[in-house]
Amino acid sequence: MSSPTTSGSPARERVDWAALKSYIAAKEAYETQSGQPAPLTDDEYAAIAVLLRPAPRPDPDLGTKNWISFINHFLQVRRQTITFRDEARQEPRLGKAPELRWACFLTFDATQDTFPRPGYGMDDSPTKNPDFTRKQDAKQYAAKSACQWLNANGHMLPSGELPKQPKPFTPSAPASATATAPAASKAPSVPVSVPAKRSPSRSPPTEPSGVGAAQMQQALPTRTSPSAEPVPTQSPRQKPAKAPRTTSPPKPSGSSPPATASPSRTSSFPPSSASTPAAGDTSELPATRRVVELAGRLNLPTPRYILTENADVTGGDFWNGRADFDYHPLVPDGLGTVTRAFTKKGAKEKMAEGVLDWMLAELERRETKRRAALRS
């Protein structure tokens, strides 16, 4: 005979564990005999999914710094550009809609170095780079990995500031080849043609030397202006000595395109850098309005944004929030959840951005399924 619980509510009925074990044994026997997954109804899938719900995966640590702002500062000062590439991943879940997660890759256009990479944001032997529930967090992590690489190679200080004497911004892969180039050029120092071949790596010094030669040519007439006749007599004597110098300027000028490859890229970057602010994912309509429109198209309830003030930061306008879909079965758990967002408006916008990303992916999934059904 059941007795009431301490809270005063009637006790629940006992679970028929024997029947549950028999049910499990029947499903296991079916899979053993057929070699196929046991058939389950939607209700059975949903019940098992609740019982075997996996623990939520923690997102990698982003720290407290705004890594994207550090990268933008580097791009503006060093006249470089980057490309962000987002990657949507759907993690299958038993009895529920797949969980949408995001990964992001940052590529420097000048060097084609991409982050995260092993040693910077990834393990030495990773299967795939980390992913996040929010697209913006994935972008921050890619920027953080790139900042770590910039710090390690002397292009950026740990504080985010840039060194006063920056190093040449070159690809990390051929660094050993560029290091051996000066050693090879020192051995055949007598022939002038060899340094000319190596001039792409020494293009900045050759330009000042050309300017210095022009200044010396201007200085010689001023010194010999009292006696104009001895100048022609000295110039033939100096012609053999200046012959390699006169031949060397054409060689650097002919090799100037490879020497100015990186400046040409940077000179071509400002037009593209005007398009790089588009990486901020700004849209004409606010994310909250687009969520309302997509909710109607997807036959989903319009989410309610529930906000609570974050008590960890005293005196700060920081908020936690979650999007409430009335426990709709198609909506992933934790969709639109934010923590420590600055201002209520900012928290609501961040929640809407996360919801919008998932809705766009869900709309694309349904359209793909519909087109496949029409073709069949």
mmCIF file of C-alpha atoms in Angstrom:
data_model
loop_
_atom_site.group_PDB
_atom_site.id
_atom_site.type_symbol
_atom_site.label_atom_id
_atom_site.label_comp_id
_atom_site.label_asym_id
_atom_site.label_seq_id
_atom_site.Cartn_x
_atom_site.Cartn_y
_atom_site.Cartn_z
ATOM 1 C CA MET A 1 0.000 0.000 0.000
ATOM 2 C CA SER A 2 1.424 3.307 -1.070
ATOM 3 C CA SER A 3 1.957 6.021 1.486
ATOM 4 C CA PRO A 4 1.906 9.781 0.905
ATOM 5 C CA THR A 5 5.194 11.538 0.420
ATOM 6 C CA THR A 6 6.654 14.090 2.791
ATOM 7 C CA SER A 7 5.469 16.935 0.574
ATOM 8 C CA GLY A 8 1.867 15.876 1.001
ATOM 9 C CA SER A 9 1.335 14.842 -2.616
ATOM 10 C CA PRO A 10 0.239 11.260 -3.312
ATOM 11 C CA ALA A 11 3.022 8.766 -3.993
ATOM 12 C CA ARG A 12 3.689 7.739 -7.565
ATOM 13 C CA GLU A 13 2.985 4.240 -8.717
ATOM 14 C CA ARG A 14 5.820 1.772 -8.819
ATOM 15 C CA VAL A 15 7.525 1.216 -12.138
ATOM 16 C CA ASP A 16 7.092 -2.261 -13.556
ATOM 17 C CA TRP A 17 10.797 -2.901 -13.856
ATOM 18 C CA ALA A 18 10.257 -6.515 -14.914
ATOM 19 C CA ALA A 19 8.158 -5.375 -17.879
ATOM 20 C CA LEU A 20 10.786 -2.763 -18.751
ATOM 21 C CA LYS A 21 13.541 -5.386 -18.667
ATOM 22 C CA SER A 22 11.420 -7.676 -20.840
ATOM 23 C CA TYR A 23 10.894 -4.828 -23.315
ATOM 24 C CA ILE A 24 14.633 -4.169 -23.502
ATOM 25 C CA ALA A 25 15.412 -7.874 -23.874
ATOM 26 C CA ALA A 26 12.971 -8.148 -26.783
ATOM 27 C CA LYS A 27 14.601 -5.218 -28.599
ATOM 28 C CA GLU A 28 18.073 -6.641 -28.005
ATOM 29 C CA ALA A 29 17.004 -10.073 -29.262
ATOM 30 C CA TYR A 30 15.602 -8.504 -32.434
ATOM 31 C CA GLU A 31 18.855 -6.675 -33.147
ATOM 32 C CA THR A 32 20.898 -9.810 -32.437
ATOM 33 C CA GLN A 33 18.864 -11.932 -34.855
ATOM 34 C CA SER A 34 18.366 -9.399 -37.651
ATOM 35 C CA GLY A 35 21.500 -7.329 -37.331
ATOM 36 C CA GLN A 36 19.360 -4.223 -37.798
ATOM 37 C CA PRO A 37 18.271 -1.520 -35.320
ATOM 38 C CA ALA A 38 15.139 -2.448 -33.450
ATOM 39 C CA PRO A 39 12.031 -0.624 -34.732
ATOM 40 C CA LEU A 40 10.834 2.153 -32.421
ATOM 41 C CA THR A 41 7.871 4.464 -32.581
ATOM 42 C CA ASP A 42 8.211 8.217 -32.248
ATOM 43 C CA ASP A 43 6.958 8.044 -28.668
ATOM 44 C CA GLU A 44 9.515 5.370 -27.822
ATOM 45 C CA TYR A 45 12.296 7.451 -29.372
ATOM 46 C CA ALA A 46 11.216 10.497 -27.384
ATOM 47 C CA ALA A 47 11.044 8.563 -24.104
ATOM 48 C CA ILE A 48 14.447 6.948 -24.617
ATOM 49 C CA ALA A 49 15.930 10.316 -25.595
ATOM 50 C CA VAL A 50 14.811 11.765 -22.271
ATOM 51 C CA LEU A 51 16.330 8.862 -20.339
ATOM 52 C CA LEU A 52 19.596 8.845 -22.274
ATOM 53 C CA ARG A 53 19.996 12.562 -22.732
ATOM 54 C CA PRO A 54 23.751 13.256 -23.023
ATOM 55 C CA ALA A 55 25.377 15.917 -20.932
ATOM 56 C CA PRO A 56 25.778 19.201 -22.807
ATOM 57 C CA ARG A 57 29.189 19.681 -24.318
ATOM 58 C CA PRO A 58 31.038 22.645 -22.808
ATOM 59 C CA ASP A 59 32.274 25.206 -25.303
ATOM 60 C CA PRO A 60 36.024 25.915 -25.403
ATOM 61 C CA ASP A 61 37.241 28.779 -23.265
ATOM 62 C CA LEU A 62 37.188 32.151 -25.024
ATOM 63 C CA GLY A 63 38.555 34.229 -22.172
ATOM 64 C CA THR A 64 37.376 37.748 -21.444
ATOM 65 C CA LYS A 65 39.110 39.633 -24.278
ATOM 66 C CA ASN A 66 37.489 40.799 -27.493
ATOM 67 C CA TRP A 67 39.733 38.968 -29.931
ATOM 68 C CA ILE A 68 37.947 40.256 -33.013
ATOM 69 C CA SER A 69 38.750 43.839 -32.021
ATOM 70 C CA PHE A 70 42.436 42.877 -31.656
ATOM 71 C CA ILE A 71 42.400 41.403 -35.156
ATOM 72 C CA ASN A 72 40.646 44.472 -36.596
ATOM 73 C CA HIS A 73 43.278 46.729 -35.011
ATOM 74 C CA PHE A 74 46.040 44.633 -36.575
ATOM 75 C CA LEU A 75 44.358 44.779 -39.996
ATOM 76 C CA GLN A 76 43.952 48.545 -39.926
ATOM 77 C CA VAL A 77 47.519 49.284 -38.847
ATOM 78 C CA ARG A 78 49.282 46.663 -40.981
ATOM 79 C CA ARG A 79 46.970 47.091 -44.000
ATOM 80 C CA GLN A 80 46.017 43.422 -44.165
ATOM 81 C CA THR A 81 42.721 41.641 -44.764
ATOM 82 C CA ILE A 82 41.213 38.384 -43.571
ATOM 83 C CA THR A 83 38.426 36.049 -44.588
ATOM 84 C CA PHE A 84 36.037 34.329 -42.187
ATOM 85 C CA ARG A 85 34.473 31.028 -43.243
ATOM 86 C CA ASP A 86 31.621 29.603 -41.191
ATOM 87 C CA GLU A 87 30.832 25.891 -41.061
ATOM 88 C CA ALA A 88 27.502 24.579 -39.775
ATOM 89 C CA ARG A 89 27.498 21.163 -38.104
ATOM 90 C CA GLN A 90 24.494 19.146 -37.047
ATOM 91 C CA GLU A 91 25.057 16.716 -34.211
ATOM 92 C CA PRO A 92 22.512 13.860 -34.350
ATOM 93 C CA ARG A 93 20.490 13.242 -31.214
ATOM 94 C CA LEU A 94 18.244 10.328 -30.391
ATOM 95 C CA GLY A 95 14.566 11.197 -30.766
ATOM 96 C CA LYS A 96 15.140 14.916 -31.250
ATOM 97 C CA ALA A 97 16.176 17.355 -33.930
ATOM 98 C CA PRO A 98 19.929 17.494 -34.575
ATOM 99 C CA GLU A 99 21.842 20.017 -32.518
ATOM 100 C CA LEU A 100 23.183 22.862 -34.641
ATOM 101 C CA ARG A 101 26.747 23.895 -33.859
ATOM 102 C CA TRP A 102 29.114 26.289 -35.591
ATOM 103 C CA ALA A 103 32.797 26.270 -36.462
ATOM 104 C CA CYS A 104 34.705 29.179 -37.986
ATOM 105 C CA PHE A 105 37.984 29.558 -39.857
ATOM 106 C CA LEU A 106 40.049 32.751 -40.192
ATOM 107 C CA THR A 107 42.450 33.104 -43.128
ATOM 108 C CA PHE A 108 44.979 35.882 -43.691
ATOM 109 C CA ASP A 109 44.653 36.788 -47.367
ATOM 110 C CA ALA A 110 48.321 37.782 -47.712
ATOM 111 C CA THR A 111 49.834 34.559 -46.352
ATOM 112 C CA GLN A 112 46.925 32.081 -46.592
ATOM 113 C CA ASP A 113 47.538 31.023 -42.979
ATOM 114 C CA THR A 114 44.278 29.612 -41.601
ATOM 115 C CA PHE A 115 43.216 29.367 -37.964
ATOM 116 C CA PRO A 116 42.445 27.430 -35.814
ATOM 117 C CA ARG A 117 45.357 25.154 -36.689
ATOM 118 C CA PRO A 118 47.441 22.578 -34.758
ATOM 119 C CA GLY A 119 49.215 24.382 -31.973
ATOM 120 C CA TYR A 120 46.947 27.421 -32.183
ATOM 121 C CA GLY A 121 43.410 26.588 -31.141
ATOM 122 C CA MET A 122 43.693 22.873 -31.970
ATOM 123 C CA ASP A 123 45.573 19.882 -30.623
ATOM 124 C CA ASP A 124 48.559 18.485 -32.466
ATOM 125 C CA SER A 125 46.491 15.630 -33.919
ATOM 126 C CA PRO A 126 42.884 16.837 -33.954
ATOM 127 C CA THR A 127 39.943 15.273 -35.708
ATOM 128 C CA LYS A 128 38.238 18.610 -36.313
ATOM 129 C CA ASN A 129 38.424 22.120 -34.972
ATOM 130 C CA PRO A 130 36.202 23.124 -32.018
ATOM 131 C CA ASP A 131 32.599 24.119 -32.616
ATOM 132 C CA PHE A 132 30.138 26.232 -30.645
ATOM 133 C CA THR A 133 26.422 26.693 -30.200
ATOM 134 C CA ARG A 134 26.732 30.344 -31.266
ATOM 135 C CA LYS A 135 28.274 31.477 -34.533
ATOM 136 C CA GLN A 136 29.735 34.601 -32.917
ATOM 137 C CA ASP A 137 31.584 32.501 -30.326
ATOM 138 C CA ALA A 138 33.106 30.386 -33.098
ATOM 139 C CA LYS A 139 34.308 33.566 -34.808
ATOM 140 C CA GLN A 140 35.814 34.833 -31.559
ATOM 141 C CA TYR A 141 37.662 31.538 -31.116
ATOM 142 C CA ALA A 142 39.109 31.739 -34.628
ATOM 143 C CA ALA A 143 40.279 35.285 -33.900
ATOM 144 C CA LYS A 144 41.773 34.138 -30.595
ATOM 145 C CA SER A 145 43.759 31.389 -32.347
ATOM 146 C CA ALA A 146 45.057 33.902 -34.889
ATOM 147 C CA CYS A 147 46.063 36.314 -32.109
ATOM 148 C CA GLN A 148 48.014 33.535 -30.406
ATOM 149 C CA TRP A 149 49.921 32.952 -33.636
ATOM 150 C CA LEU A 150 50.577 36.696 -34.037
ATOM 151 C CA ASN A 151 51.884 36.849 -30.465
ATOM 152 C CA ALA A 152 54.171 33.853 -30.980
ATOM 153 C CA ASN A 153 55.654 35.338 -34.164
ATOM 154 C CA GLY A 154 56.211 38.859 -32.827
ATOM 155 C CA HIS A 155 53.447 40.566 -34.814
ATOM 156 C CA MET A 156 51.337 41.415 -31.754
ATOM 157 C CA LEU A 157 51.862 41.923 -28.038
ATOM 158 C CA PRO A 158 49.847 39.936 -25.458
ATOM 159 C CA SER A 159 47.967 43.127 -24.594
ATOM 160 C CA GLY A 160 46.707 43.414 -28.170
ATOM 161 C CA GLU A 161 49.001 46.338 -28.991
ATOM 162 C CA LEU A 162 51.385 46.146 -31.941
ATOM 163 C CA PRO A 163 55.189 46.395 -31.727
ATOM 164 C CA LYS A 164 56.745 49.652 -32.888
ATOM 165 C CA GLN A 165 59.155 47.797 -35.156
ATOM 166 C CA PRO A 166 57.045 45.087 -36.813
ATOM 167 C CA LYS A 167 58.481 42.026 -38.466
ATOM 168 C CA PRO A 168 57.736 41.254 -42.128
ATOM 169 C CA PHE A 169 54.342 39.599 -42.410
ATOM 170 C CA THR A 170 55.185 36.424 -44.301
ATOM 171 C CA PRO A 171 53.677 32.931 -44.490
ATOM 172 C CA SER A 172 54.660 30.675 -41.638
ATOM 173 C CA ALA A 173 55.286 27.590 -43.811
ATOM 174 C CA PRO A 174 58.220 28.857 -45.943
ATOM 175 C CA ALA A 175 59.919 30.559 -43.015
ATOM 176 C CA SER A 176 62.870 28.144 -43.163
ATOM 177 C CA ALA A 177 63.362 28.825 -46.864
ATOM 178 C CA THR A 178 63.438 32.570 -46.337
ATOM 179 C CA ALA A 179 65.889 32.113 -43.476
ATOM 180 C CA THR A 180 68.360 30.268 -45.691
ATOM 181 C CA ALA A 181 68.091 32.776 -48.529
ATOM 182 C CA PRO A 182 70.358 35.435 -46.928
ATOM 183 C CA ALA A 183 73.022 32.809 -46.118
ATOM 184 C CA ALA A 184 73.090 31.692 -49.740
ATOM 185 C CA SER A 185 73.388 35.267 -50.964
ATOM 186 C CA LYS A 186 76.382 35.975 -48.733
ATOM 187 C CA ALA A 187 78.585 33.247 -50.245
ATOM 188 C CA PRO A 188 78.687 34.514 -53.872
ATOM 189 C CA SER A 189 79.141 38.138 -52.851
ATOM 190 C CA VAL A 190 81.426 38.963 -55.825
ATOM 191 C CA PRO A 191 78.935 38.482 -58.680
ATOM 192 C CA VAL A 192 76.345 41.197 -58.733
ATOM 193 C CA SER A 193 73.785 39.006 -60.478
ATOM 194 C CA VAL A 194 73.356 36.676 -57.523
ATOM 195 C CA PRO A 195 72.198 39.382 -55.117
ATOM 196 C CA ALA A 196 69.906 40.565 -57.884
ATOM 197 C CA LYS A 197 68.270 37.142 -57.922
ATOM 198 C CA ARG A 198 67.852 37.348 -54.172
ATOM 199 C CA SER A 199 66.529 40.889 -54.422
ATOM 200 C CA PRO A 200 62.869 39.908 -53.793
ATOM 201 C CA SER A 201 63.716 39.273 -50.131
ATOM 202 C CA ARG A 202 65.830 42.437 -49.984
ATOM 203 C CA SER A 203 63.601 44.768 -51.944
ATOM 204 C CA PRO A 204 63.244 47.328 -49.131
ATOM 205 C CA PRO A 205 67.065 47.916 -48.885
ATOM 206 C CA THR A 206 67.460 48.210 -52.691
ATOM 207 C CA GLU A 207 64.978 51.045 -52.892
ATOM 208 C CA PRO A 208 66.874 53.265 -50.408
ATOM 209 C CA SER A 209 70.143 52.400 -52.213
ATOM 210 C CA GLY A 210 68.623 53.642 -55.463
ATOM 211 C CA VAL A 211 67.590 56.842 -53.754
ATOM 212 C CA GLY A 212 71.081 57.203 -52.259
ATOM 213 C CA ALA A 213 72.638 56.724 -55.720
ATOM 214 C CA ALA A 214 70.406 59.431 -57.129
ATOM 215 C CA GLN A 215 71.412 61.732 -54.306
ATOM 216 C CA MET A 216 75.109 60.994 -54.955
ATOM 217 C CA GLN A 217 74.650 61.773 -58.646
ATOM 218 C CA GLN A 218 73.061 65.064 -57.683
ATOM 219 C CA ALA A 219 75.889 65.780 -55.217
ATOM 220 C CA LEU A 220 78.685 65.143 -57.729
ATOM 221 C CA PRO A 221 77.682 67.915 -60.148
ATOM 222 C CA THR A 222 77.522 70.390 -57.278
ATOM 223 C CA ARG A 223 81.080 69.550 -56.267
ATOM 224 C CA THR A 224 82.417 69.599 -59.826
ATOM 225 C CA SER A 225 80.458 72.646 -60.898
ATOM 226 C CA PRO A 226 83.608 74.920 -60.810
ATOM 227 C CA SER A 227 85.386 72.669 -63.311
ATOM 228 C CA ALA A 228 82.908 71.192 -65.738
ATOM 229 C CA GLU A 229 85.561 69.701 -68.042
ATOM 230 C CA PRO A 230 87.174 67.224 -65.590
ATOM 231 C CA VAL A 231 83.785 65.681 -64.958
ATOM 232 C CA PRO A 232 83.617 63.960 -68.353
ATOM 233 C CA THR A 233 87.186 62.718 -67.829
ATOM 234 C CA GLN A 234 86.249 61.178 -64.487
ATOM 235 C CA SER A 235 83.000 59.673 -65.671
ATOM 236 C CA PRO A 236 84.682 57.360 -68.228
ATOM 237 C CA ARG A 237 87.013 56.124 -65.505
ATOM 238 C CA GLN A 238 84.076 55.484 -63.237
ATOM 239 C CA LYS A 239 81.950 53.839 -65.888
ATOM 240 C CA PRO A 240 83.642 50.432 -65.524
ATOM 241 C CA ALA A 241 83.161 50.590 -61.758
ATOM 242 C CA LYS A 242 79.582 51.715 -62.113
ATOM 243 C CA ALA A 243 78.792 49.220 -64.834
ATOM 244 C CA PRO A 244 77.438 46.595 -62.435
ATOM 245 C CA ARG A 245 75.517 49.302 -60.615
ATOM 246 C CA THR A 246 73.956 50.534 -63.800
ATOM 247 C CA THR A 247 73.076 46.981 -64.741
ATOM 248 C CA SER A 248 71.809 46.127 -61.284
ATOM 249 C CA PRO A 249 69.000 48.735 -61.250
ATOM 250 C CA PRO A 250 67.311 47.078 -64.262
ATOM 251 C CA LYS A 251 67.521 43.737 -62.459
ATOM 252 C CA PRO A 252 65.855 44.965 -59.295
ATOM 253 C CA SER A 253 63.360 46.819 -61.436
ATOM 254 C CA GLY A 254 62.711 43.657 -63.401
ATOM 255 C CA SER A 255 62.427 41.711 -60.191
ATOM 256 C CA SER A 256 60.458 44.435 -58.487
ATOM 257 C CA PRO A 257 57.091 42.730 -59.154
ATOM 258 C CA PRO A 258 58.020 39.709 -56.984
ATOM 259 C CA ALA A 259 59.755 41.992 -54.498
ATOM 260 C CA THR A 260 56.632 44.124 -54.225
ATOM 261 C CA ALA A 261 54.325 41.129 -54.217
ATOM 262 C CA SER A 262 53.299 41.684 -50.645
ATOM 263 C CA PRO A 263 52.986 45.497 -51.086
ATOM 264 C CA SER A 264 50.930 44.898 -54.221
ATOM 265 C CA ARG A 265 48.687 42.674 -52.234
ATOM 266 C CA THR A 266 48.363 45.234 -49.538
ATOM 267 C CA SER A 267 47.775 47.913 -52.150
ATOM 268 C CA SER A 268 45.005 45.791 -53.546
ATOM 269 C CA PHE A 269 43.694 45.139 -50.056
ATOM 270 C CA PRO A 270 42.159 48.553 -49.322
ATOM 271 C CA PRO A 271 39.348 47.975 -51.885
ATOM 272 C CA SER A 272 38.696 44.589 -50.326
ATOM 273 C CA SER A 273 39.188 45.940 -46.836
ATOM 274 C CA ALA A 274 36.162 48.077 -47.486
ATOM 275 C CA SER A 275 34.253 44.848 -47.750
ATOM 276 C CA THR A 276 35.800 43.262 -44.681
ATOM 277 C CA PRO A 277 33.525 45.116 -42.258
ATOM 278 C CA ALA A 278 30.776 43.039 -43.817
ATOM 279 C CA ALA A 279 32.207 40.160 -41.775
ATOM 280 C CA GLY A 280 30.375 41.646 -38.798
ATOM 281 C CA ASP A 281 27.174 39.908 -40.023
ATOM 282 C CA THR A 282 25.157 43.114 -40.034
ATOM 283 C CA SER A 283 21.777 42.919 -41.740
ATOM 284 C CA GLU A 284 19.211 45.457 -42.766
ATOM 285 C CA LEU A 285 16.556 44.106 -40.411
ATOM 286 C CA PRO A 286 17.250 43.372 -36.750
ATOM 287 C CA ALA A 287 17.578 39.731 -35.839
ATOM 288 C CA THR A 288 14.483 39.862 -33.619
ATOM 289 C CA ARG A 289 12.248 40.815 -36.560
ATOM 290 C CA ARG A 290 13.748 38.188 -38.826
ATOM 291 C CA VAL A 291 13.173 35.560 -36.133
ATOM 292 C CA VAL A 292 9.472 36.472 -36.033
ATOM 293 C CA GLU A 293 9.197 36.149 -39.819
ATOM 294 C CA LEU A 294 11.038 32.827 -39.978
ATOM 295 C CA ALA A 295 9.047 31.413 -37.076
ATOM 296 C CA GLY A 296 5.887 31.928 -39.142
ATOM 297 C CA ARG A 297 7.419 30.289 -42.202
ATOM 298 C CA LEU A 298 8.638 27.301 -40.187
ATOM 299 C CA ASN A 299 5.379 26.920 -38.228
ATOM 300 C CA LEU A 300 7.248 27.424 -34.978
ATOM 301 C CA PRO A 301 6.185 29.474 -31.972
ATOM 302 C CA THR A 302 7.654 32.940 -31.692
ATOM 303 C CA PRO A 303 10.256 32.768 -28.916
ATOM 304 C CA ARG A 304 9.961 34.723 -25.695
ATOM 305 C CA TYR A 305 13.230 36.230 -24.496
ATOM 306 C CA ILE A 306 13.537 35.683 -20.744
ATOM 307 C CA LEU A 307 16.195 37.906 -19.149
ATOM 308 C CA THR A 308 17.706 37.821 -15.675
ATOM 309 C CA GLU A 309 20.382 40.136 -14.347
ATOM 310 C CA ASN A 310 23.797 38.532 -13.905
ATOM 311 C CA ALA A 311 24.804 38.688 -10.251
ATOM 312 C CA ASP A 312 28.444 37.753 -10.823
ATOM 313 C CA VAL A 313 29.370 41.275 -11.940
ATOM 314 C CA THR A 314 28.309 43.789 -9.320
ATOM 315 C CA GLY A 315 27.290 47.192 -10.558
ATOM 316 C CA GLY A 316 27.471 46.132 -14.203
ATOM 317 C CA ASP A 317 24.651 46.023 -16.713
ATOM 318 C CA PHE A 318 25.195 42.351 -17.599
ATOM 319 C CA TRP A 319 22.361 39.907 -18.281
ATOM 320 C CA ASN A 320 21.675 36.221 -18.758
ATOM 321 C CA GLY A 321 18.934 35.125 -21.101
ATOM 322 C CA ARG A 322 17.226 32.205 -22.738
ATOM 323 C CA ALA A 323 14.756 31.845 -25.570
ATOM 324 C CA ASP A 324 11.515 30.092 -24.592
ATOM 325 C CA PHE A 325 9.769 28.091 -27.338
ATOM 326 C CA ASP A 326 7.254 26.381 -25.010
ATOM 327 C CA TYR A 327 9.324 23.163 -25.162
ATOM 328 C CA HIS A 328 8.696 22.645 -28.869
ATOM 329 C CA PRO A 329 10.146 19.238 -29.856
ATOM 330 C CA LEU A 330 11.894 20.524 -32.992
ATOM 331 C CA VAL A 331 13.825 23.246 -31.193
ATOM 332 C CA PRO A 332 17.234 22.205 -29.778
ATOM 333 C CA ASP A 333 17.811 22.536 -26.063
ATOM 334 C CA GLY A 334 19.541 25.713 -25.011
ATOM 335 C CA LEU A 335 18.916 27.514 -28.299
ATOM 336 C CA GLY A 336 19.404 31.243 -27.841
ATOM 337 C CA THR A 337 20.981 31.011 -24.386
ATOM 338 C CA VAL A 338 23.428 33.798 -23.475
ATOM 339 C CA THR A 339 25.359 34.667 -20.333
ATOM 340 C CA ARG A 340 26.917 37.929 -19.178
ATOM 341 C CA ALA A 341 25.689 39.944 -22.155
ATOM 342 C CA PHE A 342 26.075 43.695 -21.812
ATOM 343 C CA THR A 343 22.726 45.588 -21.527
ATOM 344 C CA LYS A 344 19.293 44.053 -21.898
ATOM 345 C CA LYS A 345 19.075 45.130 -25.523
ATOM 346 C CA GLY A 346 22.428 43.547 -26.314
ATOM 347 C CA ALA A 347 21.416 40.306 -24.593
ATOM 348 C CA LYS A 348 18.179 40.151 -26.569
ATOM 349 C CA GLU A 349 20.001 40.769 -29.840
ATOM 350 C CA LYS A 350 22.530 38.022 -29.079
ATOM 351 C CA MET A 351 19.740 35.583 -28.267
ATOM 352 C CA ALA A 352 17.964 36.490 -31.496
ATOM 353 C CA GLU A 353 21.181 36.008 -33.490
ATOM 354 C CA GLY A 354 21.607 32.490 -32.168
ATOM 355 C CA VAL A 355 17.974 31.647 -32.892
ATOM 356 C CA LEU A 356 18.219 33.184 -36.364
ATOM 357 C CA ASP A 357 21.235 31.069 -37.295
ATOM 358 C CA TRP A 358 19.404 27.883 -36.387
ATOM 359 C CA MET A 359 16.202 28.953 -38.194
ATOM 360 C CA LEU A 360 18.092 29.713 -41.399
ATOM 361 C CA ALA A 361 19.757 26.295 -41.298
ATOM 362 C CA GLU A 362 16.421 24.609 -40.567
ATOM 363 C CA LEU A 363 14.776 26.445 -43.474
ATOM 364 C CA GLU A 364 17.560 25.339 -45.807
ATOM 365 C CA ARG A 365 17.222 21.749 -44.574
ATOM 366 C CA ARG A 366 13.493 21.733 -45.295
ATOM 367 C CA GLU A 367 13.954 23.297 -48.717
ATOM 368 C CA THR A 368 16.560 20.688 -49.610
ATOM 369 C CA LYS A 369 14.225 17.917 -48.499
ATOM 370 C CA ARG A 370 11.358 19.399 -50.508
ATOM 371 C CA ARG A 371 13.449 19.705 -53.670
ATOM 372 C CA ALA A 372 14.636 16.120 -53.289
ATOM 373 C CA ALA A 373 11.016 14.961 -52.977
ATOM 374 C CA LEU A 374 10.048 16.838 -56.144
ATOM 375 C CA ARG A 375 12.891 15.283 -58.124
ATOM 376 C CA SER A 376 12.007 11.749 -57.053
#
